[in-house]
Short mmCIF file of C-alpha atoms in Angstrom, two decimals:
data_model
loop_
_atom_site.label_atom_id
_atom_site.label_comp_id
_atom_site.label_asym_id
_atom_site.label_seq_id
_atom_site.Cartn_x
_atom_site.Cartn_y
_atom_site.Cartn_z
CA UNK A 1 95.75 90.00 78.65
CA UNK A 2 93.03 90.13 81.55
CA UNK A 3 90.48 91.90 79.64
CA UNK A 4 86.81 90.83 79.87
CA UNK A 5 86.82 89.31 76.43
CA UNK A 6 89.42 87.01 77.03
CA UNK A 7 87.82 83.68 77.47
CA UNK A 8 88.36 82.30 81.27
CA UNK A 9 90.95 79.53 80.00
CA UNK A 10 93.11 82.14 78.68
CA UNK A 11 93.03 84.89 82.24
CA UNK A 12 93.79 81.88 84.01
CA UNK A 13 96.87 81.07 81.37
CA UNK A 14 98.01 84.37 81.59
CA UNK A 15 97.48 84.66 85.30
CA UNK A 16 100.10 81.74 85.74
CA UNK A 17 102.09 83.50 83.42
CA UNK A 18 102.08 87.10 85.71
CA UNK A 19 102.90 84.71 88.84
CA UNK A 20 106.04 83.16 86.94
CA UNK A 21 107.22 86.72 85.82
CA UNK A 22 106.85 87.69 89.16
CA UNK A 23 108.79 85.18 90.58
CA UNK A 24 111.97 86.03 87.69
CA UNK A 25 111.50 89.64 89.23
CA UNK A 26 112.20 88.69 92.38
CA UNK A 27 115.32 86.13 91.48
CA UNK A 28 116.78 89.17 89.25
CA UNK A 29 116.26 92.06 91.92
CA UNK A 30 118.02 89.50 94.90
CA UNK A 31 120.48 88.69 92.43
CA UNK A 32 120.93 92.14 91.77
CA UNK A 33 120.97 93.35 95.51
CA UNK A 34 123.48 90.72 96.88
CA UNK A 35 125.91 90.77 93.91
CA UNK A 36 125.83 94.49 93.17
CA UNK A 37 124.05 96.03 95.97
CA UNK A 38 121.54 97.75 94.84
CA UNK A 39 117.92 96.66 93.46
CA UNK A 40 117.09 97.10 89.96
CA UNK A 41 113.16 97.90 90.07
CA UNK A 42 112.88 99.47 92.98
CA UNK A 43 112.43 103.26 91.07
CA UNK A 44 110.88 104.54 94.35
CA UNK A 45 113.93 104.15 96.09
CA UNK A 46 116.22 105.57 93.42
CA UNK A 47 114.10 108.71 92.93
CA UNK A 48 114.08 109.43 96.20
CA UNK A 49 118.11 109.42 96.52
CA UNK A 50 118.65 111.11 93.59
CA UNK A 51 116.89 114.05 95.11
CA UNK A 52 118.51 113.40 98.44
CA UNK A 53 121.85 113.98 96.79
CA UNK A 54 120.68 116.92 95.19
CA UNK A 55 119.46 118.17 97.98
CA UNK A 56 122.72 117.88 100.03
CA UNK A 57 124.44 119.72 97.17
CA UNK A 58 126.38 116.45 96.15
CA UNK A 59 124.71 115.15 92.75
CA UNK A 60 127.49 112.72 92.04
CA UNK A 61 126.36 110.68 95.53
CA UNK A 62 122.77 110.37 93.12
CA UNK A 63 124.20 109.98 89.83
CA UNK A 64 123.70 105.61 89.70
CA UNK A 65 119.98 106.32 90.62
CA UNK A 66 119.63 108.39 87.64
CA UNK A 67 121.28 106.39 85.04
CA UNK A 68 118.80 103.12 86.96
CA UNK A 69 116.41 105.34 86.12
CA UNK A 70 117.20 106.00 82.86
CA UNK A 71 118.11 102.32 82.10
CA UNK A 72 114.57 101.45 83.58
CA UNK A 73 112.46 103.79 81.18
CA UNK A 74 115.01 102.65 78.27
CA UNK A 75 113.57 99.31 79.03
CA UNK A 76 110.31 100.08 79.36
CA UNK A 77 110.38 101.93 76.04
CA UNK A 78 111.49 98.73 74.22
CA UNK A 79 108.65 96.62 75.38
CA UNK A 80 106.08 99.17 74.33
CA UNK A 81 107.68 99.20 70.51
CA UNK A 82 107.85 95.29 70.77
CA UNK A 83 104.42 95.39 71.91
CA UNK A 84 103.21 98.15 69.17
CA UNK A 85 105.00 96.05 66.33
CA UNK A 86 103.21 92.81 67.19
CA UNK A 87 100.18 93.73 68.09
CA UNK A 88 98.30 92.77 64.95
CA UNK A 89 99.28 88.68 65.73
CA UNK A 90 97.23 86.40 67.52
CA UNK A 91 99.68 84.28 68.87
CA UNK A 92 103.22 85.40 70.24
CA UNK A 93 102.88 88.90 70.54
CA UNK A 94 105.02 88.92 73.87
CA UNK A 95 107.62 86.53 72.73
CA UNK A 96 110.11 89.54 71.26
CA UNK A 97 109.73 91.00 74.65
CA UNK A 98 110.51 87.83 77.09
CA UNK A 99 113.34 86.53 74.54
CA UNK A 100 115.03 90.46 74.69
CA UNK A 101 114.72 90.13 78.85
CA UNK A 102 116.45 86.59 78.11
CA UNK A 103 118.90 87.68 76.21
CA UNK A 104 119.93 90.63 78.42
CA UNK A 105 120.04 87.92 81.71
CA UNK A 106 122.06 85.61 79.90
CA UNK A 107 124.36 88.42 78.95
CA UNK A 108 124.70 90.07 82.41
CA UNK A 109 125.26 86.60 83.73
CA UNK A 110 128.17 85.61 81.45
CA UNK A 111 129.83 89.19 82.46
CA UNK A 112 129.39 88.40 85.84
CA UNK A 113 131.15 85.29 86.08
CA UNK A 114 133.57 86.68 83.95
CA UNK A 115 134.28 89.40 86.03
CA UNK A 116 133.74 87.68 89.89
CA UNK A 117 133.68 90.10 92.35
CA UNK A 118 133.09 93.28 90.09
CA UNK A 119 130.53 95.99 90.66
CA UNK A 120 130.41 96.71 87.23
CA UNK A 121 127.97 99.91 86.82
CA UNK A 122 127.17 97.83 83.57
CA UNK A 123 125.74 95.19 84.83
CA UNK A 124 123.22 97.62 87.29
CA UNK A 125 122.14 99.17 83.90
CA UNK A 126 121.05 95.62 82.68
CA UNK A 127 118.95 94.68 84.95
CA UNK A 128 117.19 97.91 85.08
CA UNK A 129 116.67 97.68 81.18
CA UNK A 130 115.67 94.19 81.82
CA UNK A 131 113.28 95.06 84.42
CA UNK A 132 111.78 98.05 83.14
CA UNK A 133 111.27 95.81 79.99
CA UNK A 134 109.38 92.83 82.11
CA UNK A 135 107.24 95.69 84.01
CA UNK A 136 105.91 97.15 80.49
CA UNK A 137 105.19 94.27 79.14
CA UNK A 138 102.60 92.95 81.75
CA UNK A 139 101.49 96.73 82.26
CA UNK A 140 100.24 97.55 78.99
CA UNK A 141 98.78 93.80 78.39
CA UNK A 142 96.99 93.83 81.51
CA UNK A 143 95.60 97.14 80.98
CA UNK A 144 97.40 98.19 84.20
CA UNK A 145 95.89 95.05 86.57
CA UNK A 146 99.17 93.56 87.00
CA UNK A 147 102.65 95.10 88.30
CA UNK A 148 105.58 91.92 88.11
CA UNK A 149 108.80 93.59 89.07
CA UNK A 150 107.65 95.41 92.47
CA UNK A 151 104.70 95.00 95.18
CA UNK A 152 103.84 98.40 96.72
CA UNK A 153 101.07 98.88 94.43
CA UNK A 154 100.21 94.69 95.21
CA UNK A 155 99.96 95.42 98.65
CA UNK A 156 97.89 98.75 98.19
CA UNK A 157 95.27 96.69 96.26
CA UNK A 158 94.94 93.63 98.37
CA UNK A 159 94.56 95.98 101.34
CA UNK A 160 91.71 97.86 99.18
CA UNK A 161 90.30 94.66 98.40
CA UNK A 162 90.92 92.63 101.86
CA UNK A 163 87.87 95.02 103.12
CA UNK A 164 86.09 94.67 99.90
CA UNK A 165 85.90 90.89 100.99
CA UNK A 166 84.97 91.13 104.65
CA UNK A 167 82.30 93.34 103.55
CA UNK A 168 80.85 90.83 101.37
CA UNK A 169 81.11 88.00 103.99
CA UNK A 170 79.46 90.71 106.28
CA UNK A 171 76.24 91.10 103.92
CA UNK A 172 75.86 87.77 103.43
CA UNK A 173 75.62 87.53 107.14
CA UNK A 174 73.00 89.96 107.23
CA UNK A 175 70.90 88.56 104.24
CA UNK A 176 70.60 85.44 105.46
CA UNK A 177 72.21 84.71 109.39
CA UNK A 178 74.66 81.87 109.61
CA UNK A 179 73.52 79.88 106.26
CA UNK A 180 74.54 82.86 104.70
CA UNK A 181 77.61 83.86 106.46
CA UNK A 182 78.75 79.98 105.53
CA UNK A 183 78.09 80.23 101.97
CA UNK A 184 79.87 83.46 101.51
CA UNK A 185 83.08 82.01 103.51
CA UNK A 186 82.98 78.72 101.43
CA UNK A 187 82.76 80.74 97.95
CA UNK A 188 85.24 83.30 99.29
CA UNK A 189 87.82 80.53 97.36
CA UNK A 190 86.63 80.90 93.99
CA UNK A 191 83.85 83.29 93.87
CA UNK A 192 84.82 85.99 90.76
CA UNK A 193 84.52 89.00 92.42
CA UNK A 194 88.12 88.29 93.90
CA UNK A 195 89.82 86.67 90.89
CA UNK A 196 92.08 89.88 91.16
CA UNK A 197 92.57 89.83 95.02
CA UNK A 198 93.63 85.77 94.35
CA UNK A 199 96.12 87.03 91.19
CA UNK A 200 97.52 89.94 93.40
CA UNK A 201 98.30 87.78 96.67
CA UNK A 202 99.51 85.20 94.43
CA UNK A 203 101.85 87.91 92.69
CA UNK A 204 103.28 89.19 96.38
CA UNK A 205 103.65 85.48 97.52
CA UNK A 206 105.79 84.74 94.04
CA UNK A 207 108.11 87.30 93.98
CA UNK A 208 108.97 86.44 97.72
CA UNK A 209 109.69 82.94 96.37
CA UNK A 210 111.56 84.28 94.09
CA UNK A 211 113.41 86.79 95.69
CA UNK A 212 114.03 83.23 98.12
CA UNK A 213 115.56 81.35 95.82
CA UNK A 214 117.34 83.72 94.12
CA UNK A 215 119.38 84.90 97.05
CA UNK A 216 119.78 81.34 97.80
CA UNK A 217 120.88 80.26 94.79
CA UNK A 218 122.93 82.86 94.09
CA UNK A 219 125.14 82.72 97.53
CA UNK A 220 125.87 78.82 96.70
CA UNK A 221 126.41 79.02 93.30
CA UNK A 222 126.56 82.78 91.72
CA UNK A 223 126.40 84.03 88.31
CA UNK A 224 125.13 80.74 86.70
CA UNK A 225 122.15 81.12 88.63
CA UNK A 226 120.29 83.76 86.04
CA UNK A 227 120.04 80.50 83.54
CA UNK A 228 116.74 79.62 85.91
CA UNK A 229 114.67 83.39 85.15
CA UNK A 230 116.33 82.70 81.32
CA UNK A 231 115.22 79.15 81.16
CA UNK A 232 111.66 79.86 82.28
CA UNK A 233 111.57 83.17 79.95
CA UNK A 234 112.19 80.76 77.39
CA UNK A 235 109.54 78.52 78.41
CA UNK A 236 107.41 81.37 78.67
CA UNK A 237 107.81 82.43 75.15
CA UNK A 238 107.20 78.87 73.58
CA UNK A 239 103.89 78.48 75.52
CA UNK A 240 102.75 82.33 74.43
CA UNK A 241 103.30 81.06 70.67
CA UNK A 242 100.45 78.43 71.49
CA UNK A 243 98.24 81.02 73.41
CA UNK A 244 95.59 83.08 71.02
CA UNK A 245 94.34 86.41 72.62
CA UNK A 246 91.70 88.46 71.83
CA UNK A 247 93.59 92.11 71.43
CA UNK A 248 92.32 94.53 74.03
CA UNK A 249 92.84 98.58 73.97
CA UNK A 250 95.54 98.69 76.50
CA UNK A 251 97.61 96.56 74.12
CA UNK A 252 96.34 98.19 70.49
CA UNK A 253 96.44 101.73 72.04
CA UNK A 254 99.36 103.55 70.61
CA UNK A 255 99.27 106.24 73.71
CA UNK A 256 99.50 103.47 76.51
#
């Protein structure tokens, strides 16, 4: 996906299609969160109050964690076979993955309205396969550059690479005085050693928007509003059929 053979024209394709991912992440886990009230990515979280509850001696308070879990690894499971069984095409090999995640939305948002009002456990389960699925995906075709469906490890890196930059403004300072301090600062924009640190902010800044929007959308109109992540999945899966990739070893390797 981002390897170095990959011409520029198709990072930059794939690098809009990691910021529209990321903004589906964050519709489906505000979705999740206000209708169901819990988040279905955030594995971090879950872990940790699974062994809280086991801790305290009452499992059963830690018991929806663990099936999240579970649903989350299920997920991520399927996109690596998807992945492993199309990995010989040049065109389309994600387009199994993002129709499944579709399909799964569509079908957790037709149970919802359905069933207004309802907690079902069912529903948490879906949208931990479906993320899980979304966060493999990007994952193994990245070769591990890109996380969609949560930004701890975002903000880690652009904090890394926030000082990576100032240093660079700083030598070109010290190579050349001013002149040089200005050329570094009007570069900074578009020079390639920060393609990632531009992909990574732009990751954070769309899965606020949609996190936004899907909160929004969500309070005012409910259930119907997991057609948008379906309806750009869609989209997403027509344009990959027109993309060719050059296949890297994170997405050939059987073992990633």
């Amino acid at each position: 996906m981002f390897s170095a053979q990959s011409s520029p024209k198709t990072r930059r394709a794939y690098s809009r299609l990691a910021l529209l991912l990321a903004a589906v992440a964050g519709a489906v886990n505000a979705v999740g969160f206000v209708a169901l009230g819990a988040h279905s990515s955030h594995m971090s979280g879950h872990m940790a109050t699974l062994g809280e509850s086991l801790a305290l001696g009452q499992p059963g308070t830690g018991w929806l964690s663990a099936q999240l879990m579970a649903s989350f690894v299920a997920g991520a499971t399927s996109a690596a076979a998807l992945l492993d069984a199309s990995r010989h095409r040049a065109r389309g090999r994600h387009v199994s993955a993002l129709l499944l995640e579709a399909v799964v939305l569509a079908g957790i948002g037709v149970g919802m309205a359905g069933h207004v009002g309802v907690r079902a456990p069912v529903f948490l389960w879906a949208l931990a396969f479906a993320m899980g699925l979304q966060n493999a995906l990007v994952t193994r075709l990245s070769g591990a550059v890109v996380r969609t469906t949560h930004v701890t490890g975002l903000l880690t890196d652009i904090g890394i690479q926030l000082v990576h930059m100032m240093a660079w403004v700083r030598d070109g300072l010290r190579g050349e005085g001013a002149p040089g301090l200005w050329h570094r600062l009007r570069d900074l924009p578009s020079a390639v050693q920060f393609e990632r640190t531009r992909l990574h902010l732009g990751l954070a800044l769309a899965f606020l928007a949609g996190s936004t929007l899907g909160a929004f959308l969500f309070l005012r109109h409910g259930a119907v509003t997991l057609a948008l992540p379906c309806a750009v999945l869609g989209v997403l899966a027509a344009l990959d059929v027109r993309l060719s990739a050059v296949p890297s070893a994170s997405a050939t390797a059987p073992g990633r």
